[in-house]
Coordinates of C-alpha atoms and ligand atoms in Angstrom, one line a residue:
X17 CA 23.1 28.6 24.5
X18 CA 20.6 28.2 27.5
X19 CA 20.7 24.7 28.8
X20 CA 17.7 22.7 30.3
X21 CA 19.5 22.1 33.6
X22 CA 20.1 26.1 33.9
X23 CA 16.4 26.2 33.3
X24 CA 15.6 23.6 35.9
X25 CA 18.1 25.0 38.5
X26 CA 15.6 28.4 38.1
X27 CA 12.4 27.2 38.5
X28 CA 13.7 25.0 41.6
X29 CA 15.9 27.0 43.5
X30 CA 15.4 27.2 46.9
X31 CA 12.1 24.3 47.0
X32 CA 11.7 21.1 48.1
X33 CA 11.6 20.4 51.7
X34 CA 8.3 18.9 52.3
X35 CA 9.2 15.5 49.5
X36 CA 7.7 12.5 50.2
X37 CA 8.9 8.6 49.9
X38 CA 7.1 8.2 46.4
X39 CA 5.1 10.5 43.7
X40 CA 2.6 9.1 41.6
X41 CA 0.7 10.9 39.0
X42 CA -1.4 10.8 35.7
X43 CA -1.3 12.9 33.0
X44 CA -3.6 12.0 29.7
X45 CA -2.1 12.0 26.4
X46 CA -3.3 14.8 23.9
X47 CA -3.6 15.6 20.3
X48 CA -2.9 18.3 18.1
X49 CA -5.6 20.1 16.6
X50 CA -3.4 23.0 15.6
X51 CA -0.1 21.1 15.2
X52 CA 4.0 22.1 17.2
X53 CA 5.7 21.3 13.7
X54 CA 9.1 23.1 14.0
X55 CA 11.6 24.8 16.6
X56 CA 13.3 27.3 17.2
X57 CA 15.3 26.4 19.9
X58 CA 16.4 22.3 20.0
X59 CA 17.7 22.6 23.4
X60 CA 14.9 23.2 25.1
X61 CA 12.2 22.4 22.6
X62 CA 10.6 25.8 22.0
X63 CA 8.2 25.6 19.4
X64 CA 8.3 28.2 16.0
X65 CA 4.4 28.3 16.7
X66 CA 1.8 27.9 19.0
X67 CA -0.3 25.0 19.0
X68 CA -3.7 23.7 20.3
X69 CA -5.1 20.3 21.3
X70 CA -7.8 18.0 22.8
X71 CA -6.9 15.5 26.0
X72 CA -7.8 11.7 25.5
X73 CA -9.3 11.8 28.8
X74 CA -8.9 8.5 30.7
X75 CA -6.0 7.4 27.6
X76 CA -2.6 8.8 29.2
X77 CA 0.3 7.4 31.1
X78 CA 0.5 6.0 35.0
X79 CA 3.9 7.2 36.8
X80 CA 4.6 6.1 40.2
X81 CA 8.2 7.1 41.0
X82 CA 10.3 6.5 44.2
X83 CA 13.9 6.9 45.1
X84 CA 16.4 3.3 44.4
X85 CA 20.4 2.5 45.1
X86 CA 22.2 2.7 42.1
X87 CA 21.3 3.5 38.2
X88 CA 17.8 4.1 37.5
X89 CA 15.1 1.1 37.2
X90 CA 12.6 1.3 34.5
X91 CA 9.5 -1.0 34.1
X92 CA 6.8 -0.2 31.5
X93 CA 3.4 -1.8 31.4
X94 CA 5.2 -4.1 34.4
X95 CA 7.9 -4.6 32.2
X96 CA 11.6 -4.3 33.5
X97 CA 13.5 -2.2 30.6
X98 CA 17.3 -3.0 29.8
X99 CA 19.2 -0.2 30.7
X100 CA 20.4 0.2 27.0
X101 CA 16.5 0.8 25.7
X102 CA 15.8 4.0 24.2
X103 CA 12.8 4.4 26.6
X104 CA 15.5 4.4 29.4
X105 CA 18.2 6.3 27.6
X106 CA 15.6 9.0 27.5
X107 CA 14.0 8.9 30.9
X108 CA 17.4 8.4 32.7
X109 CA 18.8 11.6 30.7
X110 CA 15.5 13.9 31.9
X111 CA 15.7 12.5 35.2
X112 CA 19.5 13.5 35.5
X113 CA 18.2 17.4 35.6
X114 CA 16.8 16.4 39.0
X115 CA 18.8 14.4 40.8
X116 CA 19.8 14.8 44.3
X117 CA 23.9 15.4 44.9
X118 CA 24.2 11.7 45.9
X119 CA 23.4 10.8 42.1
X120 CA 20.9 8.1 43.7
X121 CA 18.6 6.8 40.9
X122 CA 14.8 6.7 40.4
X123 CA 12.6 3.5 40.0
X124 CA 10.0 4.4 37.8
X125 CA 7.0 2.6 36.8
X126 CA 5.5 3.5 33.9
X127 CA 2.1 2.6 32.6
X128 CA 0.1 3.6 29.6
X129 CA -3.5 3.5 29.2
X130 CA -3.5 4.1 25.6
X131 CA -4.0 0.7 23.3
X132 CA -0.8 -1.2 23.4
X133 CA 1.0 -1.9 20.2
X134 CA -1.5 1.2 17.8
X135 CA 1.6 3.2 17.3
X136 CA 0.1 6.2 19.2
X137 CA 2.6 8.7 21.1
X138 CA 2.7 8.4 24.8
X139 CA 5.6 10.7 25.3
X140 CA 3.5 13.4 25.9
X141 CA 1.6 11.5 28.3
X142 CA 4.6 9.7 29.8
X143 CA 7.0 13.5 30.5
X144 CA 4.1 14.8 32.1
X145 CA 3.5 12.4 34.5
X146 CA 6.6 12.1 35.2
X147 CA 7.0 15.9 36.0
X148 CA 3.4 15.7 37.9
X149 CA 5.4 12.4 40.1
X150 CA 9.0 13.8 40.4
X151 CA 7.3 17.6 42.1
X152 CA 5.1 15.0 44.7
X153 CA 8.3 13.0 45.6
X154 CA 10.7 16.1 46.2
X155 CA 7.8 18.4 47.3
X156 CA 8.6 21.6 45.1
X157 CA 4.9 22.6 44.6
X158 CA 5.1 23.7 41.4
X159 CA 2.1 25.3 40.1
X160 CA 0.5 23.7 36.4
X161 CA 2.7 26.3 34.3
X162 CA 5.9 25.8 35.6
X163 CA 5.4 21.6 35.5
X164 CA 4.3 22.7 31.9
X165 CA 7.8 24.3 31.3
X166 CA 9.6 21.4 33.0
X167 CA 7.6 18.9 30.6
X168 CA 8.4 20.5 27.4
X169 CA 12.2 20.2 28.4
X170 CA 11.2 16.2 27.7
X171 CA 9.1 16.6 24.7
X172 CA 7.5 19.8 23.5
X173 CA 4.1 18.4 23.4
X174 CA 3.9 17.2 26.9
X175 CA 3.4 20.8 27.8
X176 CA -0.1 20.1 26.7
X177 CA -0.5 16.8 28.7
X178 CA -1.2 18.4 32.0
X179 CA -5.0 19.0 31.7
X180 CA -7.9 17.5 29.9
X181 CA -10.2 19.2 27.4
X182 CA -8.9 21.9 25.1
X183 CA -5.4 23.0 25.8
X184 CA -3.3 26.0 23.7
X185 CA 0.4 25.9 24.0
X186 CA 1.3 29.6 24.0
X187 CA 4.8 29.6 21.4
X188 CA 6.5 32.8 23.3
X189 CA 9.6 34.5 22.4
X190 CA 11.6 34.7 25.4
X191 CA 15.5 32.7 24.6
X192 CA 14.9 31.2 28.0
X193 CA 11.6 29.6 27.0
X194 CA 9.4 31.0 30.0
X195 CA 6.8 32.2 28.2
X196 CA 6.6 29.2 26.4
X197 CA 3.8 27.0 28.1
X198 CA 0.4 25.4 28.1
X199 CA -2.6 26.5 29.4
X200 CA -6.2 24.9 29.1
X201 CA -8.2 27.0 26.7
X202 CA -12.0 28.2 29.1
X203 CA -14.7 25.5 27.6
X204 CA -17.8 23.6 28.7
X205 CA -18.2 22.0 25.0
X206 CA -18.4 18.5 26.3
X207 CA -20.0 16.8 23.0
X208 CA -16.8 17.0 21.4
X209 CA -15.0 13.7 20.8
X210 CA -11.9 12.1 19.6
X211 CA -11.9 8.9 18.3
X212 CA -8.2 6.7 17.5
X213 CA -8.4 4.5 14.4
X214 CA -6.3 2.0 14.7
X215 CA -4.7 1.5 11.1
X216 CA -1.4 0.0 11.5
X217 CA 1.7 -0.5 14.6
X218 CA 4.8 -1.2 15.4
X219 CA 7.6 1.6 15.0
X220 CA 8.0 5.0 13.0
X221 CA 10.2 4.5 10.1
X222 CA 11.7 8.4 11.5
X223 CA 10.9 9.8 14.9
X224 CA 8.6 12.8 14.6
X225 CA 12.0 14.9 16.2
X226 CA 13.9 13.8 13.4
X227 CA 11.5 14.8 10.8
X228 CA 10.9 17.8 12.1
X229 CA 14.4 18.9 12.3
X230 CA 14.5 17.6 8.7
X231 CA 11.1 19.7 7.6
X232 CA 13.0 23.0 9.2
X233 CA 15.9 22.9 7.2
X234 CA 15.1 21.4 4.0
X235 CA 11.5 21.5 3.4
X236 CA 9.8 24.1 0.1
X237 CA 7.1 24.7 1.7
X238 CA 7.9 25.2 5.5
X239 CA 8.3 29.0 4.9
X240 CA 4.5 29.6 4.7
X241 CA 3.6 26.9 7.6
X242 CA 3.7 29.7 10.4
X243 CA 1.1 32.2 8.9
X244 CA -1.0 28.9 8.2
X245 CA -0.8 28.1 11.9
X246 CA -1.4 31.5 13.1
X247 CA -5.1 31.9 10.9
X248 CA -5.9 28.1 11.9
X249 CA -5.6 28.8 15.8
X250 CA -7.6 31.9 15.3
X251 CA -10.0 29.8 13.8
X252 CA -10.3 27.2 15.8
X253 CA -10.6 29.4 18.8
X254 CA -13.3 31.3 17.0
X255 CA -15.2 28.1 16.4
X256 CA -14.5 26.7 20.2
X257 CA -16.0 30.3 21.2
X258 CA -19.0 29.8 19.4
X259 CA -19.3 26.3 19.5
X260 CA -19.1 25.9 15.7
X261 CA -18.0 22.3 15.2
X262 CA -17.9 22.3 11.3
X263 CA -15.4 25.3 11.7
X264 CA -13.4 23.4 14.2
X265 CA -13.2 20.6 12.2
X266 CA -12.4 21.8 9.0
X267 CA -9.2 24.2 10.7
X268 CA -8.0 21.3 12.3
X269 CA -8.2 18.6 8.9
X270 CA -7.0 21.5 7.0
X271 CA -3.9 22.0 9.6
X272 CA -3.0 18.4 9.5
X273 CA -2.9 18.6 6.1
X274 CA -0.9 21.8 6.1
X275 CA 1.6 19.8 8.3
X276 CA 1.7 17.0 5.9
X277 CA 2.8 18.7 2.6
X278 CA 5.5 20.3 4.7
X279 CA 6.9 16.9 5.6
X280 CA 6.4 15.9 1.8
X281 CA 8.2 18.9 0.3
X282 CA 11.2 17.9 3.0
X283 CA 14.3 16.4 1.0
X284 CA 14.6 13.2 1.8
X285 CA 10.7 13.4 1.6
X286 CA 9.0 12.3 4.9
X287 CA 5.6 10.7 4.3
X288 CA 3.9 8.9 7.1
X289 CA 0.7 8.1 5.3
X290 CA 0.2 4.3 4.2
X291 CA -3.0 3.4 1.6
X292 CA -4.6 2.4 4.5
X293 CA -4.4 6.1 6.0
X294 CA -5.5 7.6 2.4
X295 CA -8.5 5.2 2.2
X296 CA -9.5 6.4 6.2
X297 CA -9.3 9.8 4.5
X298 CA -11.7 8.9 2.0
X299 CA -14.4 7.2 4.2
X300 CA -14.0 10.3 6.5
X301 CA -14.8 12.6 3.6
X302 CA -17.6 10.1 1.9
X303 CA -18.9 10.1 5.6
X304 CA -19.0 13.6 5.4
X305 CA -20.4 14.0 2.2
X306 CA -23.2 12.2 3.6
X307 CA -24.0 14.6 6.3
X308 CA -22.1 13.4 9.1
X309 CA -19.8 16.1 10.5
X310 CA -16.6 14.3 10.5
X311 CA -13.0 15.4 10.6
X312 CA -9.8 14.0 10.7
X313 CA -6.1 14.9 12.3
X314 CA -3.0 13.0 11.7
X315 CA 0.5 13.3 13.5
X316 CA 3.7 11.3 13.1
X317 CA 2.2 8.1 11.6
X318 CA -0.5 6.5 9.5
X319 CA -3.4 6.0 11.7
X320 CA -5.7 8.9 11.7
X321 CA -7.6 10.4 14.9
X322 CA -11.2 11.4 13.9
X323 CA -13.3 14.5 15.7
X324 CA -17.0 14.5 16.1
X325 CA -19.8 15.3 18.4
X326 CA -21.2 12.8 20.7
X327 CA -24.5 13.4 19.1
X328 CA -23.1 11.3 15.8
X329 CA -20.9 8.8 17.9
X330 CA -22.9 5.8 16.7
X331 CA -23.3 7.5 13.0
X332 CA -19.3 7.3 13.0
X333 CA -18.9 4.0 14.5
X334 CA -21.1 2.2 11.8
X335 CA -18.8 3.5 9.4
X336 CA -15.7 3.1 11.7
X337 CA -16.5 0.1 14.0
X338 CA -13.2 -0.3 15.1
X339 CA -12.7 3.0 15.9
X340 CA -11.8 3.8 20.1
X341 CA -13.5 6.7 21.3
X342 CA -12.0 9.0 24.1
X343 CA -13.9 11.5 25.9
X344 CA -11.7 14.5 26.3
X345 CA -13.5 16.1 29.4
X346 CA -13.8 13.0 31.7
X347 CA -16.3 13.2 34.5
Ligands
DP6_86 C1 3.1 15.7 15.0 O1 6.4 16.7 21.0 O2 7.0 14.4 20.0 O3 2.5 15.2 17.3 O4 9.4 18.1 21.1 O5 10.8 16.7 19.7 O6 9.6 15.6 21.6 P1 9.6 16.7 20.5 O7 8.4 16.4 19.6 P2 7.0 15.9 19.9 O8 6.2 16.3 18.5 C2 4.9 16.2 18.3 C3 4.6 16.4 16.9 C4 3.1 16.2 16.5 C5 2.3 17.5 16.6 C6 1.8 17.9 17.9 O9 1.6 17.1 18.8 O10 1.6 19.1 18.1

């Protein structure tokens, strides 16, 4: 088995002389169009597929990092954590792949732009600027695909978190995972939109790792989820080519979908929808049925995320008023 520190001890061998006192970075959050549902290697997150998603532009995560005495200090949105918090646990045990020899800890402070309390993953958001912060404050240079690399070994999906716009995460095949990294996808379509509608918070009943693990091993369905992803991310590449926003759209519903009935054919079932999320679904289609092109993607939760064009922004807000729109190219 390849560990994450023999990976880390790679990329960094031999940098980091020119560090400074702190790093500070941000990094937006992202979401799947094409969804990461399933690895095949749990150590270092590789994924079973590729995937392909749109930034939330100015939504994302603050880090500003610097070097403390003693165990690591973490504050969220200004918030000192205990050490015991599972925000902690998990920063404390990615930041232990690059720690000098003294074992000195980091003071972190962490701070997310995305609505407080919506149930929205900042994970993505949060490894990436992390990565972007820890390369400033030890000076290793790294380019965008190795922080990329170095992300994933957090969560996969913060390999997507370091650019805006449309970004593919490229599966690979390589055991040692580097081939297995992001890369923004060549675009100028800046009408496209994302909207977060804001259905319900507070905690996951199961972690989208857990449930993932659990759609692998157990799931019906999960054997034809591959091929599904492969002909969607053609698609939706097709349909980014030409511009084709209905084609777009419709891959990336149907793909969220797809990812769904895996989850639901899982033993025990996993089924993140609430009535809430089903009648979202409805209004979306309804919506559409009356001629506005509206599509929807869901991840590890009930609320939906909706895609449009800028062109029917206020369209969609009359029948979503609540709904936050993010522009994924920020000027
Ligand atoms: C449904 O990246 O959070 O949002 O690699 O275990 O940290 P880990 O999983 P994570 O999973 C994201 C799942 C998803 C789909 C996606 O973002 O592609």
């Amino acid at each position: 088995m390849i560990t994450k520190q023999a990976i880390v001890d790679r990329l960094l061998n031999g940098r980091g002389a020119a560090g400074g006192e702190t790093g500070e970075a941000f990094a937006p959050a992202n979401i799947a169009l094409c969804k990461y549902w399933g690895k095949r290697d749990e150590t270092l997150n590789l994924p079973v597929t590729s995937s392909l998603s749109l930034s939330l532009g100015t939504l994302g995560s603050h880090c500003h990092l610097r070097r403390c005495d003693g165990p690591d200090r973490i504050l969220l949105n200004d918030e000192p954590l205990p050490p015991a918090h599972p925000f902690v646990v998990r920063a404390s045990a990615f930041l232990d792949l690059f720690r000098d020899p003294s074992g000195a800890g980091y003071a972190v402070a962490a701070t997310n732009t995305i609505p407080t309390a919506a149930g929205f993953a900042s994970s993505a958001s949060g490894f990436a600027s992390l990565v972007l912060a820890l390369d400033q404050l030890h000076g290793w240079a790294l380019t965008r695909r190795e922080a990329s690399i170095l992300a994933r070994l957090g969560s996969g999906s913060a390999c997507r978190s370091l650019w805006q716009g449309l970004v593919e995460w490229h599966a690979g095949s390589a055991p040692d995972g580097m081939d297995s990294y992001a890369e923004p996808i060549a675009s100028d379509w800046e009408a496209l939109r994302i909207g977060l509608l804001v259905l319900e918070g507070g905690p996951k009943p199961i972690s989208s790792r857990v449930a993932m693990r659990r759609t692998v091993a157990t799931s019906s369905t999960y054997a034809t989820w591959p091929a599904t992803v492969a002909a969607d991310m053609t698609t939706c590449k097709a349909a980014i080519a030409a511009k084709d926003f209905d084609r777009l759209g419709q891959a990336a519903e149907s793909n969220a979908l797809a990812m769904h009935a895996t989850m639901m054919t899982a033993q025990p079932p996993v089924l993140y929808w609430k009535p809430a999320s089903v009648a979202a679904m409805h209004q979306v289609w309804q919506a559409r049925h009356e001629g506005i092109p509206l599509y929807f993607t869901m991840d590890a939760g009930p609320n939906l995320k909706l895609i449009f064009l800028a062109s029917d922004e206020k369209a969609v807000c009359i029948h979503f008023p609540s709904l936050h729109v993010c522009i994924p190219h920020p000027a």
